[in-house]
Coordinates of C-alpha atoms in Angstrom, one line a residue:
M786 CA 61.8 193.6 50.4
M787 CA 58.2 194.5 49.8
R788 CA 55.8 197.1 51.1
S789 CA 52.0 197.3 51.4
K790 CA 49.5 197.1 48.5
A791 CA 49.0 200.9 48.6
L792 CA 52.7 201.7 48.0
V793 CA 52.9 199.0 45.4
R794 CA 50.0 200.5 43.4
C795 CA 51.6 203.9 43.4
A796 CA 54.9 202.4 42.5
V797 CA 53.4 200.9 39.4
V798 CA 53.0 204.3 38.0
L799 CA 56.1 206.0 39.6
L800 CA 58.5 203.2 39.8
S801 CA 57.0 200.3 37.8
L802 CA 57.3 198.2 40.9
W803 CA 61.0 198.5 41.3
L804 CA 60.4 200.3 44.6
C805 CA 59.6 197.0 46.2
I806 CA 60.1 197.6 50.0
Q807 CA 58.4 196.5 53.2
S808 CA 56.4 198.6 55.7
V809 CA 54.0 198.3 58.6
P810 CA 50.3 198.0 57.4
I811 CA 48.6 201.4 56.9
S812 CA 46.8 202.7 59.9
V813 CA 43.3 204.1 59.5
D814 CA 43.6 206.1 62.7
K815 CA 42.5 209.7 61.9
T816 CA 44.0 211.3 65.1
K817 CA 46.9 212.5 63.0
E818 CA 49.6 212.5 65.5
M819 CA 52.7 214.7 65.0
P820 CA 55.2 212.8 62.8
Q821 CA 58.3 211.9 64.7
E822 CA 61.7 213.3 63.5
E823 CA 63.3 209.8 63.5
E824 CA 60.8 208.8 60.8
L825 CA 62.7 211.2 58.4
G826 CA 65.7 208.9 57.9
P827 CA 67.2 208.4 54.5
P828 CA 65.1 206.2 52.2
Q829 CA 66.3 202.8 51.0
S830 CA 64.9 201.0 48.0
A831 CA 65.8 199.4 44.7
E832 CA 67.1 201.6 41.9
T833 CA 65.0 202.2 38.8
G834 CA 67.8 203.1 36.4
L835 CA 66.3 206.6 35.8
H836 CA 68.7 209.5 36.0
Y837 CA 66.4 211.0 38.7
D838 CA 66.2 207.8 40.6
R839 CA 67.2 209.1 44.0
Y840 CA 64.9 212.1 43.8
L841 CA 62.0 209.8 42.7
R842 CA 62.6 207.3 45.5
E843 CA 62.9 210.0 48.2
V844 CA 59.7 211.8 47.2
I845 CA 57.7 208.6 47.2
E846 CA 59.0 207.4 50.5
Y847 CA 58.5 210.7 52.3
L848 CA 55.0 211.0 50.9
E849 CA 54.2 207.5 51.9
K850 CA 55.1 208.4 55.5
D851 CA 52.4 211.0 55.8
P852 CA 49.2 209.3 57.3
H853 CA 46.7 211.4 55.3
F854 CA 48.5 210.8 52.0
R855 CA 48.9 207.1 52.7
E856 CA 45.2 206.7 53.3
K857 CA 44.4 208.5 50.1
L858 CA 46.9 206.4 48.2
K859 CA 45.4 203.2 49.7
N860 CA 42.0 204.1 48.2
A861 CA 43.1 205.7 44.9
N862 CA 42.7 203.8 41.7
M863 CA 45.2 204.0 38.7
E864 CA 43.2 206.7 37.0
D865 CA 43.2 208.9 40.1
I866 CA 47.0 208.7 40.1
K867 CA 47.5 209.3 36.4
N868 CA 45.0 212.1 36.0
G869 CA 46.5 214.2 38.8
K870 CA 43.7 213.7 41.4
L871 CA 46.0 212.2 43.9
S872 CA 48.6 214.9 43.4
K873 CA 46.1 217.5 44.8
E874 CA 46.3 215.7 48.1
L875 CA 49.8 217.1 48.4
D876 CA 48.2 220.2 49.9
F877 CA 47.1 218.3 52.9
V878 CA 50.5 216.6 53.6
H879 CA 52.0 217.5 57.0
H880 CA 54.3 220.6 57.2
N881 CA 57.3 218.5 58.3
F882 CA 57.1 216.3 55.2
R883 CA 56.4 219.3 52.9
T884 CA 59.5 221.0 54.2
K885 CA 61.5 217.9 53.6
L886 CA 60.2 217.6 50.0
D887 CA 61.2 221.3 49.5
E888 CA 64.7 220.4 50.6
I889 CA 64.8 217.3 48.4
K890 CA 63.7 219.3 45.4
R891 CA 66.4 222.0 46.0
E892 CA 69.0 219.2 46.2
E893 CA 67.8 217.8 42.9
M894 CA 67.9 221.3 41.3
N895 CA 71.5 221.7 42.4
R896 CA 72.4 218.3 41.0
L897 CA 70.8 219.1 37.7
R898 CA 72.5 222.5 37.4
M899 CA 75.9 220.9 38.0
L900 CA 75.1 218.2 35.5
I901 CA 74.0 220.7 32.8
K902 CA 77.1 222.8 33.5
A903 CA 79.4 219.9 33.2
K904 CA 77.8 218.8 29.9
H905 CA 77.9 222.3 28.6
D906 CA 81.6 222.7 29.5
I907 CA 82.5 219.4 27.9
Q908 CA 80.7 220.2 24.7
D909 CA 82.1 223.8 24.5
G910 CA 85.6 222.4 25.1
N911 CA 85.2 220.0 22.2
S912 CA 83.8 222.6 19.9
W913 CA 80.5 220.7 19.7
T914 CA 77.1 222.3 19.3
V915 CA 75.3 222.4 22.6
D916 CA 71.8 221.0 22.3
H917 CA 69.9 223.1 24.8
Q918 CA 66.6 221.4 24.3
A919 CA 68.1 218.0 25.1
L920 CA 69.7 219.5 28.3
L921 CA 66.4 221.0 29.4
K922 CA 64.7 217.6 29.1
Q923 CA 66.7 216.7 32.2
F924 CA 64.3 218.9 34.1
E925 CA 61.0 217.4 32.8
H926 CA 60.4 215.5 36.0
L927 CA 60.1 218.7 38.0
N928 CA 59.0 222.4 37.7
H929 CA 62.4 224.1 37.3
M930 CA 60.7 227.5 37.1
N931 CA 60.0 227.2 40.8
P932 CA 63.4 225.9 42.3
E933 CA 62.5 226.4 46.0
T934 CA 59.4 224.5 46.9
F935 CA 57.8 221.1 46.0
E936 CA 54.2 221.8 44.7
V937 CA 51.4 219.8 43.1
E938 CA 52.8 220.4 39.7
D939 CA 56.1 218.8 40.7
L940 CA 54.2 215.6 41.8
D941 CA 52.2 215.7 38.5
R942 CA 55.4 216.0 36.5
L943 CA 57.1 213.3 38.4
I944 CA 54.3 210.8 37.9
T945 CA 54.1 211.7 34.1
S946 CA 57.8 211.4 33.6
A947 CA 58.3 208.2 35.5
T948 CA 55.3 206.6 33.8
K949 CA 56.6 207.4 30.4
D950 CA 60.3 206.6 31.1
L951 CA 59.6 203.3 32.8
E952 CA 57.2 202.2 30.0
N953 CA 60.0 202.7 27.6
F954 CA 62.5 200.8 29.8
D955 CA 61.7 197.4 28.3
R956 CA 61.9 198.7 24.7
D957 CA 65.3 200.4 25.4
H958 CA 66.5 197.2 27.0
H959 CA 65.6 195.2 23.8
E960 CA 67.4 197.8 21.7
E961 CA 70.5 197.6 23.9
F962 CA 70.5 193.8 23.6
K963 CA 70.2 194.0 19.8
R964 CA 73.3 196.3 19.7
Y965 CA 75.1 193.9 22.0
E966 CA 74.4 191.0 19.7
M967 CA 75.4 193.0 16.6
M968 CA 78.6 193.9 18.2
K969 CA 79.4 190.3 19.0
E970 CA 78.7 189.3 15.4
H971 CA 80.7 192.2 14.0
E972 CA 83.7 191.3 16.1
R973 CA 83.5 187.6 15.1
R974 CA 83.5 188.5 11.4
E975 CA 86.4 190.9 11.9
R976 CA 88.4 188.1 13.6
L977 CA 87.6 185.8 10.7
K978 CA 88.9 188.4 8.2
N979 CA 92.3 188.4 9.9
M980 CA 92.7 184.6 9.8
N981 CA 94.2 182.4 7.3
E982 CA 92.0 179.9 5.4
E983 CA 92.8 177.0 7.8
D984 CA 92.2 178.9 11.0
R985 CA 89.0 180.4 9.6
K986 CA 87.5 177.0 8.9
K987 CA 88.4 175.8 12.4
E988 CA 86.8 178.9 13.9
E989 CA 83.6 178.5 11.8
Q990 CA 83.4 174.9 12.8
H991 CA 83.8 175.7 16.5
Y992 CA 81.1 178.4 16.2
D993 CA 78.6 176.0 14.6
E994 CA 79.4 173.4 17.3
M995 CA 78.7 175.9 20.1
K996 CA 75.4 176.9 18.5
K997 CA 74.3 173.3 18.3
K998 CA 75.3 172.6 21.8
H999 CA 73.4 175.6 23.1
A1000 CA 70.3 174.5 21.2
D1001 CA 70.5 171.0 22.7
H1002 CA 68.4 171.4 25.9
P1003 CA 65.3 170.0 27.5
K1004 CA 61.9 171.3 26.5
V1005 CA 61.1 174.8 27.7
N1006 CA 57.5 175.2 28.7
H1007 CA 55.5 178.2 27.7
P1008 CA 55.8 180.8 30.5
G1009 CA 52.6 181.0 32.5
S1010 CA 51.2 177.8 31.2
E1011 CA 49.9 174.9 33.3
D1012 CA 53.0 172.7 32.6
Q1013 CA 55.4 175.5 33.5
L1014 CA 53.6 176.3 36.8
K1015 CA 53.3 172.6 37.7
E1016 CA 57.0 172.2 37.1
V1017 CA 57.7 175.0 39.7
W1018 CA 55.1 173.4 42.0
Q1019 CA 56.9 170.1 41.8
E1020 CA 60.6 171.0 41.6
A1021 CA 60.8 174.3 43.6
D1022 CA 57.9 173.7 46.0
G1023 CA 58.3 169.9 46.4
L1024 CA 54.6 169.2 45.9
D1025 CA 52.8 166.6 43.9
P1026 CA 51.8 168.0 40.4
E1027 CA 48.6 166.0 40.7
D1028 CA 47.6 168.2 43.6
F1029 CA 48.3 171.5 41.7
D1030 CA 46.0 174.2 42.8
P1031 CA 46.3 177.7 41.0
K1032 CA 45.0 179.7 44.0
T1033 CA 47.3 178.0 46.4
F1034 CA 50.2 178.4 44.0
F1035 CA 49.5 182.1 43.7
K1036 CA 49.5 182.6 47.5
M1037 CA 52.7 180.6 47.9
H1038 CA 54.6 182.7 45.4
D1039 CA 53.1 186.1 46.3
S1040 CA 56.2 186.6 48.5
N1041 CA 55.0 189.9 50.1
G1042 CA 51.4 188.8 50.5
D1043 CA 49.9 191.9 48.9
G1044 CA 47.6 189.9 46.6
F1045 CA 49.6 190.7 43.5
F1046 CA 52.4 189.3 41.4
D1047 CA 54.7 192.1 40.5
E1048 CA 57.3 191.8 37.8
A1049 CA 60.1 190.5 40.1
E1050 CA 57.8 187.8 41.5
L1051 CA 56.8 186.8 38.0
E1052 CA 60.4 186.6 36.8
A1053 CA 61.3 184.4 39.8
L1054 CA 58.8 181.8 38.4
F1055 CA 60.9 181.4 35.2
T1056 CA 64.2 180.4 36.8
K1057 CA 63.7 176.6 36.3
E1058 CA 62.9 177.1 32.6
L1059 CA 66.0 179.4 32.1
E1060 CA 68.2 176.9 33.8
K1061 CA 67.4 174.4 31.1
V1062 CA 68.9 176.6 28.5
Y1063 CA 71.6 178.6 30.3
N1064 CA 74.5 177.6 32.5
P1065 CA 77.2 180.2 33.4
E1066 CA 79.8 177.4 33.4
N1067 CA 79.1 176.6 29.7
E1068 CA 81.1 178.4 27.0
E1069 CA 78.1 178.3 24.6
D1070 CA 75.7 180.0 27.0
D1071 CA 75.6 183.8 27.2
M1072 CA 74.2 185.2 30.5
V1073 CA 73.3 188.5 28.8
E1074 CA 71.0 186.4 26.5
M1075 CA 69.5 184.7 29.5
E1076 CA 68.4 188.0 31.0
E1077 CA 66.8 189.0 27.7
E1078 CA 65.0 185.7 27.7
R1079 CA 63.8 186.3 31.2
L1080 CA 62.4 189.7 30.1
R1081 CA 60.7 188.1 27.1
M1082 CA 59.0 185.6 29.3
R1083 CA 57.8 188.2 31.7
E1084 CA 56.4 190.4 28.9
H1085 CA 54.6 187.4 27.4
V1086 CA 52.8 186.6 30.7
M1087 CA 52.0 190.2 31.3
N1088 CA 50.5 190.6 27.9
E1089 CA 48.3 187.5 28.4
V1090 CA 47.3 188.0 32.0
D1091 CA 47.6 191.6 33.0
T1092 CA 44.2 192.7 31.6
N1093 CA 44.1 196.2 33.2
K1094 CA 47.8 196.9 32.1
D1095 CA 48.9 198.1 35.6
R1096 CA 52.0 195.9 35.4
L1097 CA 50.6 193.8 38.3
V1098 CA 48.9 190.5 38.2
S1099 CA 46.1 190.3 40.7
L1100 CA 44.7 187.0 42.1
S1101 CA 41.5 187.5 40.0
E1102 CA 43.5 188.1 36.8
F1103 CA 45.7 185.0 37.5
M1104 CA 42.7 182.8 38.2
A1105 CA 40.9 184.0 35.1
A1106 CA 44.1 183.2 33.0
T1107 CA 44.1 179.6 34.3
K1108 CA 40.7 179.1 32.6
K1109 CA 41.8 180.3 29.2
E1110 CA 42.8 178.0 26.4
E1111 CA 46.4 179.4 26.3
F1112 CA 46.9 178.1 29.9
F1113 CA 46.9 174.6 28.7
D1114 CA 49.3 175.2 25.8
K1115 CA 51.6 172.3 25.4
D1116 CA 53.9 173.9 22.7
E1117 CA 57.5 174.5 23.5
W1118 CA 58.6 178.1 24.2
E1119 CA 60.7 179.4 21.3
T1120 CA 63.9 180.7 22.8
L1121 CA 66.1 183.5 21.5
G1122 CA 68.3 181.1 19.6
Q1123 CA 65.4 180.1 17.4
H1124 CA 64.9 183.7 16.1
P1125 CA 67.5 186.0 14.5
Y1126 CA 68.3 188.9 16.8
F1127 CA 68.8 191.3 13.8
T1128 CA 68.7 191.4 10.0
E1129 CA 71.8 191.7 7.7
E1130 CA 70.6 195.1 6.8
E1131 CA 70.5 196.2 10.5
L1132 CA 74.0 194.8 10.9
R1133 CA 75.3 196.7 7.9
E1134 CA 73.7 199.9 9.3
Y1135 CA 75.3 199.2 12.7
E1136 CA 78.7 198.6 11.2
Q1137 CA 78.4 201.8 9.2
Q1138 CA 77.7 203.6 12.5
L1139 CA 80.7 202.0 14.0
A1140 CA 82.8 203.1 11.0
N1141 CA 81.5 206.7 11.2
E1142 CA 82.2 206.8 15.0
E1143 CA 85.7 205.3 14.4
N1144 CA 86.3 208.0 11.7
K1145 CA 85.3 210.7 14.1
I1146 CA 87.6 209.3 16.8
N1147 CA 90.5 209.1 14.3
I1148 CA 89.9 212.7 13.2
R1149 CA 89.7 213.8 16.8
S1150 CA 92.8 211.7 17.7
A1151 CA 94.8 213.3 14.8
E1152 CA 93.7 216.7 16.0
L1153 CA 94.8 215.9 19.6
Q1154 CA 98.1 214.6 18.3
R1155 CA 98.6 217.8 16.3
Q1156 CA 97.9 219.9 19.4
K1157 CA 100.3 217.7 21.4
E1158 CA 103.1 218.2 18.9
E1159 CA 102.4 221.9 18.8
L1160 CA 102.6 222.1 22.5
E1161 CA 105.8 220.1 22.6
R1162 CA 107.3 222.4 20.0
K1163 CA 106.4 225.5 22.0
Q1164 CA 107.7 223.8 25.1
E1165 CA 111.1 223.3 23.4
E1166 CA 111.1 226.9 22.3
L1167 CA 110.4 228.0 25.9
N1168 CA 113.1 225.6 27.2
A1169 CA 115.6 227.2 24.7
Q1170 CA 114.7 230.7 25.7
R1171 CA 115.0 229.7 29.4
M1172 CA 118.5 228.3 28.8
G1173 CA 119.5 231.4 26.9
L1174 CA 118.3 233.6 29.7
Q1175 CA 120.0 231.5 32.2
Q1176 CA 123.3 231.7 30.3
A1177 CA 123.0 235.5 30.0
V1178 CA 122.4 235.8 33.7
E1179 CA 125.5 233.6 34.4
E1180 CA 127.6 235.8 32.1
M1181 CA 126.5 238.9 33.8
E1182 CA 127.2 237.4 37.2
K1183 CA 130.8 236.5 36.0
L1184 CA 131.4 240.0 34.6
K1185 CA 130.1 241.5 37.8
A1186 CA 132.5 239.3 39.8
Q1187 CA 135.4 240.3 37.6
N1188 CA 134.7 244.0 37.9
L1189 CA 134.5 243.7 41.7
K1190 CA 137.8 241.8 41.8
A1191 CA 139.5 244.4 39.6
E1192 CA 138.2 247.2 41.8
V1193 CA 139.7 245.6 44.9
N1194 CA 143.1 245.2 43.2
Q1195 CA 143.4 248.8 41.9
P1196 CA 146.3 251.0 43.6
R1197 CA 145.0 254.0 45.4
A1198 CA 146.6 257.6 45.3
P1199 CA 147.4 259.2 48.7
V1200 CA 145.0 261.9 49.9
A1201 CA 145.0 264.3 52.8
G1202 CA 144.2 262.6 55.9
G1203 CA 146.6 259.7 55.3
E1204 CA 144.5 257.4 53.1
P1205 CA 145.6 257.0 49.5
A1206 CA 143.0 258.1 47.1
P1207 CA 142.0 255.7 44.4
V1208 CA 143.9 256.3 41.1
V1209 CA 141.6 256.4 38.2
P1210 CA 143.4 255.3 35.1
L1211 CA 143.3 257.5 32.1
P1212 CA 141.8 256.2 29.0
T1213 CA 144.1 254.5 26.5
G1214 CA 145.6 256.9 23.9
H1215 CA 145.6 259.9 26.2
Q1216 CA 148.9 261.3 27.5
Q1217 CA 149.4 263.0 30.9
Q1218 CA 149.4 266.8 30.5
D1219 CA 151.1 269.3 32.8
V1220 CA 148.7 271.0 35.1
P1221 CA 149.6 274.6 36.1
V1222 CA 150.5 275.1 39.7
P1223 CA 149.5 278.3 41.4
G1224 CA 152.4 280.7 42.0
H1225 CA 154.5 279.4 39.0
S1226 CA 154.7 280.9 35.6

């Protein structure tokens, strides 16, 4: 779902348009009625992939609910947002929302403290060096020196961090995709090493056949070109390509009607081209590669059309692009399969990293095994000691029972009063001696 143009423009900086949600058009009524409590419900929007995603989305949505801030946001340009001018409007946000922002920040601080403590404990437990600078980077999106209230500096930091992190998102995605492809090739080569000559030849032949089959597809039009858009116009919209009109096309595919193509709306235009190359039912087609192809197409169009680099394509930018020479490009789009994902040198470096990581894991595994065996040995010693103590207790109990039985069975000597006194036996080796009786010599 999509929101108004004002929120979309702020989301370009803060969320790179992944906060695409719908709202009622902004009111310009200056009466500033008291915000209703029911408006403070939990926010809902698409995730950005940032570690502070929830905090970011909640801050934006609660700010957007304040009438004054919404009006300022509506009239702000990208420079006002980036240079901190818009952040100063935070001082005029209604008390109810400021209080809620304070609460959101405290929750985020608690989350980060728990995260840092958990990482610290894990690293200490494994005898690893704790990188305190890396841990502190977790706090760059807010002012952690003031953990209680959400201030102008917090909004500035959030804008700066989100802008930087989201601008790096595509780059990181490409690097992740390259690692994915290198791992695939590494595993394929490892399988070949463990095969006999006949099986290896069969596997290589099957691999080549799959590559050829994947490459055998209809022509893929250049993303954003006239032919590509006309194909969408005809096959998705059911209209005659002879009647193609760029302005009408734009309005038809501007799904939220805000006057801009955001990244999601652009990527939706490439579905027909991607379906020519990728089919989830085909063994030779990799859907991870399809998403990388979609990203490449979107980046290509943005680079050619998005002249102010705000990650949005306005109607005026779109119409200007349709008059450029590139718009009439008839050349086929070069898909991923026509370019190597990585060099042999990059693959060797990656395999060396894997070997190093495997070596570390083996060392750690051996250490854990040694610790396990030591614990088992100590456990056996404790079990032996426990059994020895148990046997000693049992012997003592038996001896005690025997002594009690002997005591009960001993004859007793008579004593005054009628009851026989117990006779205490003399020690062995001693003879009874006469005891003098009074009155006798």
